Short mmCIF file of C-alpha atoms in Angstrom, two decimals:
data_model
loop_
_atom_site.label_atom_id
_atom_site.label_comp_id
_atom_site.label_asym_id
_atom_site.label_seq_id
_atom_site.Cartn_x
_atom_site.Cartn_y
_atom_site.Cartn_z
CA UNK Y 1 2.92 -6.09 25.10
CA UNK Y 2 0.13 -3.58 25.07
CA UNK Y 3 -1.30 -2.11 21.84
CA UNK Y 4 -3.40 0.90 20.94
CA UNK Y 5 -6.26 0.76 18.35
CA UNK Y 6 -6.17 3.77 16.25
CA UNK Y 7 -9.27 4.84 14.17
CA UNK Y 8 -9.02 7.32 11.41
CA UNK Y 9 -10.36 10.75 12.08
CA UNK Y 10 -12.51 12.54 9.73
CA UNK Y 11 -14.94 11.22 7.06
CA UNK Y 12 -14.40 8.92 4.33
CA UNK Y 13 -13.95 11.73 1.99
CA UNK Y 14 -10.80 12.49 3.80
CA UNK Y 15 -9.16 9.33 2.40
CA UNK Y 16 -9.73 10.38 -1.19
CA UNK Y 17 -6.43 10.97 -2.52
CA UNK Y 18 -5.34 11.58 -6.19
CA UNK Y 19 -1.72 10.89 -6.26
CA UNK Y 20 0.58 13.11 -8.36
CA UNK Y 21 2.36 11.51 -11.30
CA UNK Y 22 5.99 10.73 -10.98
CA UNK Y 23 6.07 11.05 -7.29
CA UNK Y 24 6.70 8.68 -4.31
CA UNK Y 25 3.75 9.46 -1.76
CA UNK Y 26 4.38 8.33 1.71
CA UNK Y 27 1.21 7.58 4.03
CA UNK Y 28 1.39 8.04 7.88
CA UNK Y 29 -1.32 7.81 10.44
CA UNK Y 30 -1.08 9.52 13.90
CA UNK Y 31 -2.15 8.35 17.27
CA UNK Y 32 -5.13 10.52 16.79
CA UNK Y 33 -6.06 8.91 13.52
CA UNK Y 34 -5.00 11.90 11.24
CA UNK Y 35 -3.62 10.86 7.90
CA UNK Y 36 -0.54 12.55 6.36
CA UNK Y 37 0.61 12.40 2.81
CA UNK Y 38 4.15 13.48 1.97
CA UNK Y 39 5.30 13.64 -1.65
CA UNK Y 40 8.88 13.42 -2.77
CA UNK Y 41 10.33 12.88 -6.26
CA UNK Y 42 10.78 9.28 -7.50
CA UNK Y 43 13.66 7.69 -5.98
CA UNK Y 44 14.31 10.56 -3.33
CA UNK Y 45 15.13 9.85 0.08
CA UNK Y 46 12.05 9.11 2.35
CA UNK Y 47 10.82 12.00 4.48
CA UNK Y 48 10.67 11.71 8.19
CA UNK Y 49 7.63 9.97 9.37
CA UNK Y 50 4.99 12.52 10.73
CA UNK Y 51 5.14 13.34 14.51
CA UNK Y 52 3.36 10.59 16.68
CA UNK Y 53 2.63 8.59 13.60
CA UNK Y 54 3.52 5.39 11.96
CA UNK Y 55 4.17 4.84 8.13
CA UNK Y 56 1.38 2.82 6.58
CA UNK Y 57 2.53 2.71 3.04
CA UNK Y 58 4.60 4.10 0.12
CA UNK Y 59 2.77 4.78 -3.23
CA UNK Y 60 4.97 5.08 -6.13
CA UNK Y 61 3.46 6.59 -9.40
CA UNK Y 62 4.90 6.85 -12.97
CA UNK Y 63 4.49 9.74 -15.48
CA UNK Y 64 1.20 8.63 -16.46
#
């Protein structure tokens, strides 16, 4: 099996994310290294993975 190394694009500042209270945030990275953040209400269905991407994580926040 052959893999592909993916390096994030942009600067370290691009990784700075303030997560919204009471949201589920899904983090995807594309084959070009672009990071996509998709927010939905807590407990809602997961959004589709961004085009040409893989899902890295799900971040769950409460009201505080």
